[in-house]
Structure formats: structure tokens, C-alpha cells
mmCIF file of N, CA and C in Angstrom:
data_model
loop_
_atom_site.group_PDB
_atom_site.id
_atom_site.type_symbol
_atom_site.label_atom_id
_atom_site.label_comp_id
_atom_site.label_asym_id
_atom_site.label_seq_id
_atom_site.Cartn_x
_atom_site.Cartn_y
_atom_site.Cartn_z
ATOM 1 N N MET A 59 80.886 123.341 -144.052
ATOM 2 C CA MET A 59 81.146 122.023 -143.525
ATOM 3 C C MET A 59 80.799 121.007 -144.613
ATOM 4 N N ASN A 60 81.783 120.188 -144.963
ATOM 5 C CA ASN A 60 81.516 119.173 -145.975
ATOM 6 C C ASN A 60 80.936 117.918 -145.329
ATOM 7 N N LYS A 61 80.590 116.956 -146.164
ATOM 8 C CA LYS A 61 79.932 115.741 -145.669
ATOM 9 C C LYS A 61 80.853 114.924 -144.778
ATOM 10 N N ASP A 62 82.151 114.936 -145.053
ATOM 11 C CA ASP A 62 83.101 114.170 -144.250
ATOM 12 C C ASP A 62 83.170 114.728 -142.828
ATOM 13 N N ASP A 63 83.226 116.050 -142.715
ATOM 14 C CA ASP A 63 83.249 116.674 -141.389
ATOM 15 C C ASP A 63 81.945 116.428 -140.638
ATOM 16 N N ALA A 64 80.828 116.487 -141.346
ATOM 17 C CA ALA A 64 79.533 116.238 -140.710
ATOM 18 C C ALA A 64 79.442 114.797 -140.218
ATOM 19 N N THR A 65 79.981 113.856 -141.000
ATOM 20 C CA THR A 65 79.976 112.457 -140.592
ATOM 21 C C THR A 65 80.834 112.248 -139.358
ATOM 22 N N LYS A 66 82.012 112.877 -139.318
ATOM 23 C CA LYS A 66 82.886 112.759 -138.143
ATOM 24 C C LYS A 66 82.204 113.344 -136.905
ATOM 25 N N LEU A 67 81.536 114.478 -137.068
ATOM 26 C CA LEU A 67 80.838 115.101 -135.951
ATOM 27 C C LEU A 67 79.697 114.220 -135.465
ATOM 28 N N ALA A 68 78.944 113.633 -136.397
ATOM 29 C CA ALA A 68 77.842 112.749 -136.020
ATOM 30 C C ALA A 68 78.362 111.496 -135.316
ATOM 31 N N ASN A 69 79.454 110.927 -135.812
ATOM 32 C CA ASN A 69 80.040 109.752 -135.164
ATOM 33 C C ASN A 69 80.526 110.076 -133.764
ATOM 34 N N ARG A 70 81.115 111.229 -133.578
ATOM 35 C CA ARG A 70 81.592 111.635 -132.241
ATOM 36 C C ARG A 70 80.405 111.808 -131.293
ATOM 37 N N ALA A 71 79.334 112.418 -131.774
ATOM 38 C CA ALA A 71 78.139 112.599 -130.937
ATOM 39 C C ALA A 71 77.550 111.248 -130.546
ATOM 40 N N LEU A 72 77.497 110.315 -131.476
ATOM 41 C CA LEU A 72 76.979 108.981 -131.164
ATOM 42 C C LEU A 72 77.879 108.256 -130.173
ATOM 43 N N ASP A 73 79.197 108.418 -130.315
ATOM 44 C CA ASP A 73 80.114 107.809 -129.351
ATOM 45 C C ASP A 73 79.867 108.342 -127.951
ATOM 46 N N ILE A 74 79.687 109.636 -127.842
ATOM 47 C CA ILE A 74 79.456 110.239 -126.524
ATOM 48 C C ILE A 74 78.142 109.754 -125.934
ATOM 49 N N MET A 75 77.097 109.714 -126.751
ATOM 50 C CA MET A 75 75.774 109.355 -126.224
ATOM 51 C C MET A 75 75.612 107.869 -125.935
ATOM 52 N N PHE A 76 76.416 107.012 -126.555
ATOM 53 C CA PHE A 76 76.194 105.573 -126.368
ATOM 54 C C PHE A 76 77.374 104.826 -125.771
ATOM 55 N N PHE A 77 78.603 105.271 -126.012
ATOM 56 C CA PHE A 77 79.745 104.450 -125.637
ATOM 57 C C PHE A 77 80.606 105.044 -124.521
ATOM 58 N N ASN A 78 80.674 106.353 -124.380
ATOM 59 C CA ASN A 78 81.503 106.946 -123.325
ATOM 60 C C ASN A 78 80.896 106.768 -121.945
ATOM 61 N N TYR A 79 79.600 106.639 -121.863
ATOM 62 C CA TYR A 79 78.915 106.507 -120.581
ATOM 63 C C TYR A 79 78.028 105.267 -120.596
ATOM 64 N N PRO A 80 78.612 104.083 -120.485
ATOM 65 C CA PRO A 80 77.799 102.870 -120.597
ATOM 66 C C PRO A 80 76.760 102.720 -119.488
ATOM 67 N N ILE A 81 77.052 103.191 -118.298
ATOM 68 C CA ILE A 81 76.078 103.060 -117.204
ATOM 69 C C ILE A 81 74.878 103.957 -117.471
ATOM 70 N N ARG A 82 75.128 105.205 -117.845
ATOM 71 C CA ARG A 82 74.021 106.104 -118.176
ATOM 72 C C ARG A 82 73.220 105.561 -119.351
ATOM 73 N N SER A 83 73.925 105.023 -120.338
ATOM 74 C CA SER A 83 73.227 104.479 -121.505
ATOM 75 C C SER A 83 72.343 103.309 -121.113
ATOM 76 N N ALA A 84 72.862 102.433 -120.260
ATOM 77 C CA ALA A 84 72.068 101.272 -119.838
ATOM 78 C C ALA A 84 70.836 101.716 -119.058
ATOM 79 N N VAL A 85 71.000 102.659 -118.156
ATOM 80 C CA VAL A 85 69.856 103.161 -117.384
ATOM 81 C C VAL A 85 68.868 103.863 -118.306
ATOM 82 N N GLY A 86 69.375 104.613 -119.277
ATOM 83 C CA GLY A 86 68.501 105.289 -120.232
ATOM 84 C C GLY A 86 67.707 104.312 -121.084
ATOM 85 N N VAL A 87 68.349 103.228 -121.508
ATOM 86 C CA VAL A 87 67.645 102.214 -122.295
ATOM 87 C C VAL A 87 66.572 101.542 -121.442
ATOM 88 N N VAL A 88 66.904 101.233 -120.190
ATOM 89 C CA VAL A 88 65.908 100.615 -119.298
ATOM 90 C C VAL A 88 64.720 101.551 -119.114
ATOM 91 N N LEU A 89 64.972 102.843 -118.906
ATOM 92 C CA LEU A 89 63.868 103.800 -118.765
ATOM 93 C C LEU A 89 63.052 103.867 -120.052
ATOM 94 N N GLY A 90 63.732 103.861 -121.197
ATOM 95 C CA GLY A 90 63.014 103.889 -122.474
ATOM 96 C C GLY A 90 62.121 102.669 -122.660
ATOM 97 N N VAL A 91 62.621 101.504 -122.267
ATOM 98 C CA VAL A 91 61.824 100.277 -122.375
ATOM 99 C C VAL A 91 60.629 100.336 -121.425
ATOM 100 N N ILE A 92 60.847 100.847 -120.224
ATOM 101 C CA ILE A 92 59.741 100.982 -119.273
ATOM 102 C C ILE A 92 58.670 101.907 -119.831
ATOM 103 N N ILE A 93 59.094 103.018 -120.431
ATOM 104 C CA ILE A 93 58.130 103.950 -121.031
ATOM 105 C C ILE A 93 57.396 103.270 -122.180
ATOM 106 N N TRP A 94 58.130 102.541 -123.031
ATOM 107 C CA TRP A 94 57.530 101.862 -124.182
ATOM 108 C C TRP A 94 56.443 100.898 -123.718
ATOM 109 N N PHE A 95 56.792 100.043 -122.743
ATOM 110 C CA PHE A 95 55.818 99.070 -122.263
ATOM 111 C C PHE A 95 54.740 99.719 -121.391
ATOM 112 N N GLY A 96 55.061 100.866 -120.828
ATOM 113 C CA GLY A 96 54.051 101.608 -120.071
ATOM 114 C C GLY A 96 52.917 102.063 -120.967
ATOM 115 N N PHE A 97 53.251 102.483 -122.173
ATOM 116 C CA PHE A 97 52.206 102.867 -123.128
ATOM 117 C C PHE A 97 51.375 101.664 -123.546
ATOM 118 N N ASP A 98 52.022 100.480 -123.648
ATOM 119 C CA ASP A 98 51.265 99.273 -123.984
ATOM 120 C C ASP A 98 50.352 98.850 -122.835
ATOM 121 N N ALA A 99 50.850 98.955 -121.612
ATOM 122 C CA ALA A 99 50.079 98.508 -120.447
ATOM 123 C C ALA A 99 48.953 99.488 -120.099
ATOM 124 N N TYR A 100 49.204 100.758 -120.314
ATOM 125 C CA TYR A 100 48.219 101.791 -119.961
ATOM 126 C C TYR A 100 47.924 102.663 -121.177
ATOM 127 N N PRO A 101 47.061 102.222 -122.073
ATOM 128 C CA PRO A 101 46.763 103.003 -123.281
ATOM 129 C C PRO A 101 46.143 104.366 -122.967
ATOM 130 N N VAL A 102 45.662 104.544 -121.755
ATOM 131 C CA VAL A 102 45.094 105.832 -121.383
ATOM 132 C C VAL A 102 46.164 106.939 -121.413
ATOM 133 N N LEU A 103 47.449 106.553 -121.358
ATOM 134 C CA LEU A 103 48.525 107.547 -121.431
ATOM 135 C C LEU A 103 48.498 108.320 -122.745
ATOM 136 N N PHE A 104 48.104 107.639 -123.826
ATOM 137 C CA PHE A 104 47.999 108.331 -125.115
ATOM 138 C C PHE A 104 46.965 109.450 -125.037
ATOM 139 N N GLU A 105 45.839 109.145 -124.384
ATOM 140 C CA GLU A 105 44.782 110.147 -124.262
ATOM 141 C C GLU A 105 45.201 111.277 -123.336
ATOM 142 N N LEU A 106 45.889 110.942 -122.245
ATOM 143 C CA LEU A 106 46.346 111.981 -121.317
ATOM 144 C C LEU A 106 47.341 112.932 -121.976
ATOM 145 N N LEU A 107 48.174 112.389 -122.849
ATOM 146 C CA LEU A 107 49.175 113.206 -123.534
ATOM 147 C C LEU A 107 48.662 113.775 -124.847
ATOM 148 N N ARG A 108 47.419 113.441 -125.191
ATOM 149 C CA ARG A 108 46.806 113.878 -126.440
ATOM 150 C C ARG A 108 47.689 113.506 -127.636
ATOM 151 N N ALA A 109 48.143 112.250 -127.625
ATOM 152 C CA ALA A 109 49.010 111.743 -128.691
ATOM 153 C C ALA A 109 48.320 110.591 -129.399
ATOM 154 N N THR A 110 48.767 110.320 -130.598
ATOM 155 C CA THR A 110 48.196 109.203 -131.346
ATOM 156 C C THR A 110 48.764 107.892 -130.818
ATOM 157 N N ASN A 111 47.966 106.856 -130.903
ATOM 158 C CA ASN A 111 48.385 105.537 -130.450
ATOM 159 C C ASN A 111 49.200 104.892 -131.570
ATOM 160 N N SER A 112 50.524 105.149 -131.561
ATOM 161 C CA SER A 112 51.380 104.614 -132.616
ATOM 162 C C SER A 112 52.763 104.310 -132.054
ATOM 163 N N LYS A 113 53.521 103.560 -132.847
ATOM 164 C CA LYS A 113 54.883 103.221 -132.437
ATOM 165 C C LYS A 113 55.773 104.459 -132.419
ATOM 166 N N SER A 114 55.505 105.402 -133.308
ATOM 167 C CA SER A 114 56.335 106.610 -133.342
ATOM 168 C C SER A 114 56.160 107.425 -132.072
ATOM 169 N N THR A 115 54.965 107.451 -131.510
ATOM 170 C CA THR A 115 54.735 108.157 -130.254
ATOM 171 C C THR A 115 55.480 107.472 -129.119
ATOM 172 N N LYS A 116 55.409 106.139 -129.080
ATOM 173 C CA LYS A 116 56.128 105.404 -128.041
ATOM 174 C C LYS A 116 57.635 105.599 -128.184
ATOM 175 N N PHE A 117 58.128 105.589 -129.441
ATOM 176 C CA PHE A 117 59.555 105.807 -129.667
ATOM 177 C C PHE A 117 59.965 107.206 -129.224
ATOM 178 N N PHE A 118 59.154 108.208 -129.547
ATOM 179 C CA PHE A 118 59.469 109.590 -129.179
ATOM 180 C C PHE A 118 59.606 109.734 -127.664
ATOM 181 N N PHE A 119 58.627 109.221 -126.914
ATOM 182 C CA PHE A 119 58.682 109.372 -125.469
ATOM 183 C C PHE A 119 59.777 108.504 -124.847
ATOM 184 N N SER A 120 60.081 107.365 -125.459
ATOM 185 C CA SER A 120 61.203 106.551 -124.986
ATOM 186 C C SER A 120 62.526 107.284 -125.208
ATOM 187 N N ALA A 121 62.659 107.935 -126.359
ATOM 188 C CA ALA A 121 63.872 108.713 -126.647
ATOM 189 C C ALA A 121 64.003 109.893 -125.690
ATOM 190 N N ILE A 122 62.886 110.527 -125.368
ATOM 191 C CA ILE A 122 62.911 111.621 -124.393
ATOM 192 C C ILE A 122 63.388 111.109 -123.033
ATOM 193 N N GLY A 123 62.930 109.924 -122.631
ATOM 194 C CA GLY A 123 63.384 109.320 -121.383
ATOM 195 C C GLY A 123 64.869 109.033 -121.404
ATOM 196 N N TYR A 124 65.362 108.522 -122.542
ATOM 197 C CA TYR A 124 66.794 108.257 -122.690
ATOM 198 C C TYR A 124 67.593 109.552 -122.577
ATOM 199 N N LEU A 125 67.152 110.585 -123.284
ATOM 200 C CA LEU A 125 67.859 111.865 -123.238
ATOM 201 C C LEU A 125 67.769 112.524 -121.869
ATOM 202 N N LEU A 126 66.693 112.270 -121.146
ATOM 203 C CA LEU A 126 66.568 112.794 -119.785
ATOM 204 C C LEU A 126 67.677 112.223 -118.905
ATOM 205 N N ILE A 127 67.935 110.934 -119.035
ATOM 206 C CA ILE A 127 69.028 110.317 -118.279
ATOM 207 C C ILE A 127 70.369 110.902 -118.711
ATOM 208 N N HIS A 128 70.518 111.198 -119.991
ATOM 209 C CA HIS A 128 71.769 111.740 -120.513
ATOM 210 C C HIS A 128 71.824 113.272 -120.481
ATOM 211 N N SER A 129 70.943 113.916 -119.754
ATOM 212 C CA SER A 129 70.944 115.377 -119.738
ATOM 213 C C SER A 129 72.278 115.929 -119.232
ATOM 214 N N LYS A 130 72.879 115.274 -118.236
ATOM 215 C CA LYS A 130 74.178 115.722 -117.736
ATOM 216 C C LYS A 130 75.241 115.596 -118.828
ATOM 217 N N THR A 131 75.173 114.532 -119.611
ATOM 218 C CA THR A 131 76.112 114.334 -120.712
ATOM 219 C C THR A 131 75.966 115.444 -121.749
ATOM 220 N N VAL A 132 74.731 115.791 -122.071
ATOM 221 C CA VAL A 132 74.490 116.840 -123.062
ATOM 222 C C VAL A 132 75.009 118.182 -122.546
ATOM 223 N N ILE A 133 74.742 118.492 -121.286
ATOM 224 C CA ILE A 133 75.223 119.756 -120.709
ATOM 225 C C ILE A 133 76.748 119.792 -120.698
ATOM 226 N N GLU A 134 77.383 118.685 -120.285
ATOM 227 C CA GLU A 134 78.844 118.633 -120.284
ATOM 228 C C GLU A 134 79.407 118.769 -121.693
ATOM 229 N N GLY A 135 78.719 118.211 -122.678
ATOM 230 C CA GLY A 135 79.172 118.318 -124.057
ATOM 231 C C GLY A 135 79.147 119.748 -124.566
ATOM 232 N N PHE A 136 78.101 120.477 -124.212
ATOM 233 C CA PHE A 136 78.000 121.869 -124.667
ATOM 234 C C PHE A 136 78.951 122.790 -123.913
ATOM 235 N N THR A 137 79.257 122.477 -122.651
ATOM 236 C CA THR A 137 80.178 123.321 -121.888
ATOM 237 C C THR A 137 81.630 122.925 -122.090
ATOM 238 N N GLY A 138 81.880 121.792 -122.742
ATOM 239 C CA GLY A 138 83.248 121.363 -123.008
ATOM 240 C C GLY A 138 83.922 120.687 -121.835
ATOM 241 N N LYS A 139 83.166 120.233 -120.855
ATOM 242 C CA LYS A 139 83.739 119.611 -119.663
ATOM 243 C C LYS A 139 83.504 118.104 -119.642
ATOM 244 N N ILE A 140 83.335 117.507 -120.795
ATOM 245 C CA ILE A 140 82.985 116.102 -120.854
ATOM 246 C C ILE A 140 84.230 115.229 -120.689
ATOM 247 N N LEU A 141 84.106 114.207 -119.863
ATOM 248 C CA LEU A 141 85.148 113.210 -119.652
ATOM 249 C C LEU A 141 84.525 111.837 -119.814
ATOM 250 N N SER A 142 85.341 110.865 -120.111
ATOM 251 C CA SER A 142 84.807 109.513 -120.195
ATOM 252 C C SER A 142 84.442 109.041 -118.796
ATOM 253 N N GLU A 143 83.574 108.055 -118.744
ATOM 254 C CA GLU A 143 83.110 107.541 -117.458
ATOM 255 C C GLU A 143 84.266 106.941 -116.666
ATOM 256 N N ASP A 144 85.210 106.303 -117.356
ATOM 257 C CA ASP A 144 86.364 105.719 -116.679
ATOM 258 C C ASP A 144 87.202 106.796 -116.000
ATOM 259 N N MET A 145 87.445 107.883 -116.697
ATOM 260 C CA MET A 145 88.254 108.964 -116.125
ATOM 261 C C MET A 145 87.527 109.614 -114.956
ATOM 262 N N THR A 146 86.227 109.802 -115.094
ATOM 263 C CA THR A 146 85.449 110.393 -114.004
ATOM 264 C C THR A 146 85.494 109.508 -112.767
ATOM 265 N N GLN A 147 85.355 108.190 -112.948
ATOM 266 C CA GLN A 147 85.428 107.277 -111.813
ATOM 267 C C GLN A 147 86.809 107.300 -111.177
ATOM 268 N N THR A 148 87.848 107.362 -111.994
ATOM 269 C CA THR A 148 89.207 107.422 -111.459
ATOM 270 C C THR A 148 89.397 108.667 -110.603
ATOM 271 N N LEU A 149 88.938 109.809 -111.097
ATOM 272 C CA LEU A 149 89.073 111.051 -110.332
ATOM 273 C C LEU A 149 88.252 111.005 -109.044
ATOM 274 N N ASN A 150 87.076 110.390 -109.088
ATOM 275 C CA ASN A 150 86.261 110.250 -107.874
ATOM 276 C C ASN A 150 86.930 109.335 -106.857
ATOM 277 N N PHE A 151 87.541 108.248 -107.322
ATOM 278 C CA PHE A 151 88.249 107.347 -106.411
ATOM 279 C C PHE A 151 89.418 108.054 -105.737
ATOM 280 N N ILE A 152 90.148 108.847 -106.502
ATOM 281 C CA ILE A 152 91.272 109.588 -105.927
ATOM 282 C C ILE A 152 90.756 110.555 -104.868
ATOM 283 N N GLU A 153 89.646 111.214 -105.149
ATOM 284 C CA GLU A 153 89.077 112.180 -104.206
ATOM 285 C C GLU A 153 88.657 111.510 -102.901
ATOM 286 N N LYS A 154 88.177 110.261 -102.981
ATOM 287 C CA LYS A 154 87.681 109.574 -101.789
ATOM 288 C C LYS A 154 88.776 108.906 -100.959
ATOM 289 N N THR A 155 89.987 108.808 -101.513
ATOM 290 C CA THR A 155 91.058 108.161 -100.753
ATOM 291 C C THR A 155 91.454 109.017 -99.564
ATOM 292 N N LYS A 156 91.949 108.334 -98.555
ATOM 293 C CA LYS A 156 92.350 109.032 -97.321
ATOM 294 C C LYS A 156 93.862 109.198 -97.315
ATOM 295 N N VAL A 157 94.332 110.058 -98.209
ATOM 296 C CA VAL A 157 95.752 110.380 -98.272
ATOM 297 C C VAL A 157 95.888 111.898 -98.239
ATOM 298 N N SER A 158 97.115 112.360 -98.090
ATOM 299 C CA SER A 158 97.340 113.800 -98.004
ATOM 300 C C SER A 158 97.057 114.481 -99.340
ATOM 301 N N LYS A 159 96.926 115.798 -99.285
ATOM 302 C CA LYS A 159 96.643 116.566 -100.499
ATOM 303 C C LYS A 159 97.774 116.429 -101.510
ATOM 304 N N ALA A 160 99.003 116.404 -101.033
ATOM 305 C CA ALA A 160 100.147 116.263 -101.940
ATOM 306 C C ALA A 160 100.113 114.912 -102.656
ATOM 307 N N GLN A 161 99.756 113.853 -101.936
ATOM 308 C CA GLN A 161 99.663 112.534 -102.566
ATOM 309 C C GLN A 161 98.502 112.487 -103.561
ATOM 310 N N LYS A 162 97.384 113.151 -103.224
ATOM 311 C CA LYS A 162 96.265 113.213 -104.160
ATOM 312 C C LYS A 162 96.672 113.931 -105.436
ATOM 313 N N ASP A 163 97.431 115.021 -105.278
ATOM 314 C CA ASP A 163 97.891 115.762 -106.451
ATOM 315 C C ASP A 163 98.754 114.885 -107.352
ATOM 316 N N LEU A 164 99.629 114.079 -106.744
ATOM 317 C CA LEU A 164 100.462 113.167 -107.526
ATOM 318 C C LEU A 164 99.609 112.115 -108.241
ATOM 319 N N LEU A 165 98.596 111.609 -107.552
ATOM 320 C CA LEU A 165 97.700 110.633 -108.169
ATOM 321 C C LEU A 165 96.921 111.253 -109.325
ATOM 322 N N TYR A 166 96.475 112.504 -109.153
ATOM 323 C CA TYR A 166 95.779 113.202 -110.233
ATOM 324 C C TYR A 166 96.690 113.340 -111.459
ATOM 325 N N VAL A 167 97.922 113.757 -111.221
ATOM 326 C CA VAL A 167 98.864 113.944 -112.327
ATOM 327 C C VAL A 167 99.104 112.623 -113.046
ATOM 328 N N GLU A 168 99.285 111.555 -112.279
ATOM 329 C CA GLU A 168 99.525 110.243 -112.882
ATOM 330 C C GLU A 168 98.315 109.774 -113.700
ATOM 331 N N ALA A 169 97.118 109.954 -113.152
ATOM 332 C CA ALA A 169 95.906 109.521 -113.851
ATOM 333 C C ALA A 169 95.697 110.317 -115.137
ATOM 334 N N VAL A 170 95.882 111.618 -115.065
ATOM 335 C CA VAL A 170 95.687 112.464 -116.247
ATOM 336 C C VAL A 170 96.752 112.153 -117.307
ATOM 337 N N THR A 171 97.982 111.911 -116.870
ATOM 338 C CA THR A 171 99.049 111.565 -117.813
ATOM 339 C C THR A 171 98.733 110.264 -118.538
ATOM 340 N N LYS A 172 98.267 109.254 -117.796
ATOM 341 C CA LYS A 172 97.897 107.983 -118.430
ATOM 342 C C LYS A 172 96.743 108.182 -119.411
ATOM 343 N N TYR A 173 95.778 109.015 -119.036
ATOM 344 C CA TYR A 173 94.629 109.277 -119.901
ATOM 345 C C TYR A 173 95.075 109.976 -121.186
ATOM 346 N N ILE A 174 95.954 110.953 -121.062
ATOM 347 C CA ILE A 174 96.449 111.680 -122.230
ATOM 348 C C ILE A 174 97.267 110.758 -123.128
ATOM 349 N N ASN A 175 98.102 109.909 -122.531
ATOM 350 C CA ASN A 175 98.885 108.964 -123.335
ATOM 351 C C ASN A 175 97.977 108.004 -124.085
ATOM 352 N N ALA A 176 96.904 107.565 -123.449
ATOM 353 C CA ALA A 176 95.950 106.679 -124.123
ATOM 354 C C ALA A 176 95.285 107.406 -125.286
ATOM 355 N N LEU A 177 94.954 108.681 -125.086
ATOM 356 C CA LEU A 177 94.361 109.467 -126.171
ATOM 357 C C LEU A 177 95.360 109.646 -127.312
ATOM 358 N N ASP A 178 96.626 109.894 -126.962
ATOM 359 C CA ASP A 178 97.644 110.050 -127.993
ATOM 360 C C ASP A 178 97.763 108.790 -128.839
ATOM 361 N N LYS A 179 97.709 107.621 -128.196
ATOM 362 C CA LYS A 179 97.790 106.363 -128.938
ATOM 363 C C LYS A 179 96.599 106.215 -129.871
ATOM 364 N N LYS A 180 95.403 106.576 -129.375
ATOM 365 C CA LYS A 180 94.209 106.494 -130.220
ATOM 366 C C LYS A 180 94.314 107.456 -131.395
ATOM 367 N N ASP A 181 94.820 108.675 -131.135
ATOM 368 C CA ASP A 181 94.969 109.656 -132.202
ATOM 369 C C ASP A 181 95.970 109.182 -133.253
ATOM 370 N N LEU A 182 97.084 108.588 -132.787
ATOM 371 C CA LEU A 182 98.074 108.088 -133.733
ATOM 372 C C LEU A 182 97.499 106.978 -134.600
ATOM 373 N N GLU A 183 96.731 106.072 -133.987
ATOM 374 C CA GLU A 183 96.108 105.005 -134.754
ATOM 375 C C GLU A 183 95.099 105.547 -135.750
ATOM 376 N N ALA A 184 94.346 106.558 -135.328
ATOM 377 C CA ALA A 184 93.372 107.167 -136.227
ATOM 378 C C ALA A 184 94.058 107.847 -137.406
ATOM 379 N N LYS A 185 95.178 108.526 -137.127
ATOM 380 C CA LYS A 185 95.925 109.196 -138.211
ATOM 381 C C LYS A 185 96.503 108.161 -139.177
ATOM 382 N N LYS A 186 96.973 107.020 -138.647
ATOM 383 C CA LYS A 186 97.483 105.962 -139.513
ATOM 384 C C LYS A 186 96.375 105.420 -140.413
ATOM 385 N N GLU A 187 95.196 105.235 -139.844
ATOM 386 C CA GLU A 187 94.078 104.728 -140.633
ATOM 387 C C GLU A 187 93.674 105.729 -141.714
ATOM 388 N N GLU A 188 93.660 107.041 -141.370
ATOM 389 C CA GLU A 188 93.330 108.055 -142.359
ATOM 390 C C GLU A 188 94.355 108.082 -143.481
ATOM 391 N N ALA A 189 95.623 107.938 -143.125
ATOM 392 C CA ALA A 189 96.681 107.948 -144.146
ATOM 393 C C ALA A 189 96.575 106.717 -145.040
ATOM 394 N N ALA A 190 96.187 105.593 -144.450
ATOM 395 C CA ALA A 190 96.029 104.362 -145.227
ATOM 396 C C ALA A 190 94.849 104.476 -146.196
ATOM 397 N N GLU A 191 93.792 105.173 -145.770
ATOM 398 C CA GLU A 191 92.623 105.332 -146.630
ATOM 399 C C GLU A 191 92.927 106.263 -147.809
ATOM 400 N N ASP A 192 93.763 107.252 -147.588
ATOM 401 C CA ASP A 192 94.088 108.212 -148.665
ATOM 402 C C ASP A 192 95.008 107.546 -149.633
#
């Protein structure tokens, strides 16, 4: 794996962890901030965890809190079943509608087709940018 491939992989991982799931990210950041200020408000937590009283310790536990919120995202990423939050919400809305199974199937097909077309447009733009850079 060369550096370019590693950079693309790292960028994709960052996109998944921060931009594909904005609600999870926001909740994770709030939990991280609560943990950070929790260590400031209750310094006894450092002693209970047998950790040093430092910013790196607070950052570590805040990051753990963030990743705890994103645990479903990490599992979906490793199993290959990851979808964007928008697509997941669309599929959930279709599931909750009170229409027949045949109509739901048509709605699923339409939603997936729109999602794939949007991905195709993004891929085409990305390929154009790569060609322009070369």
C-alpha cells in the first residue's frame, strides 16, 4: 500500500466517523465534552481510574466516549453494511409508512436508485478531479 492509498483510506475513515453520521457525531462530541468537564469537576476520577491528572488522559477518555457512541458505525464498517444516515432514515421512513408491501417495494427501488445515481455523480466528479490533477 503506497502513501496515496493510505491517505485515501484515512480520508474515507474520517468521513465515515465525522460526516456520514452527523447526529451520532454530535452526540459523541457532547458525551466527550461531558467526560472532559467531568474530570475537571471531579478530580477524584483520576484517582479512581489510576490515571495521571493531564489533558492527555481527559482526551483519551473523551475519545473513548466518542467511539462508544460510534460503536454501531464501527461494527457496520467492518461488516460492510454501512449506509449514510440520510439513506438509513429514508429506508426507516418507508418501513413506517402504511402502504402495501408492493408499494413499499417500489419506494425502496426508487430510493436506492436515487442513492446510486447520487453516488455515480460523486464518483464522476471525483474521477474528473483526479484526471485534472494528473
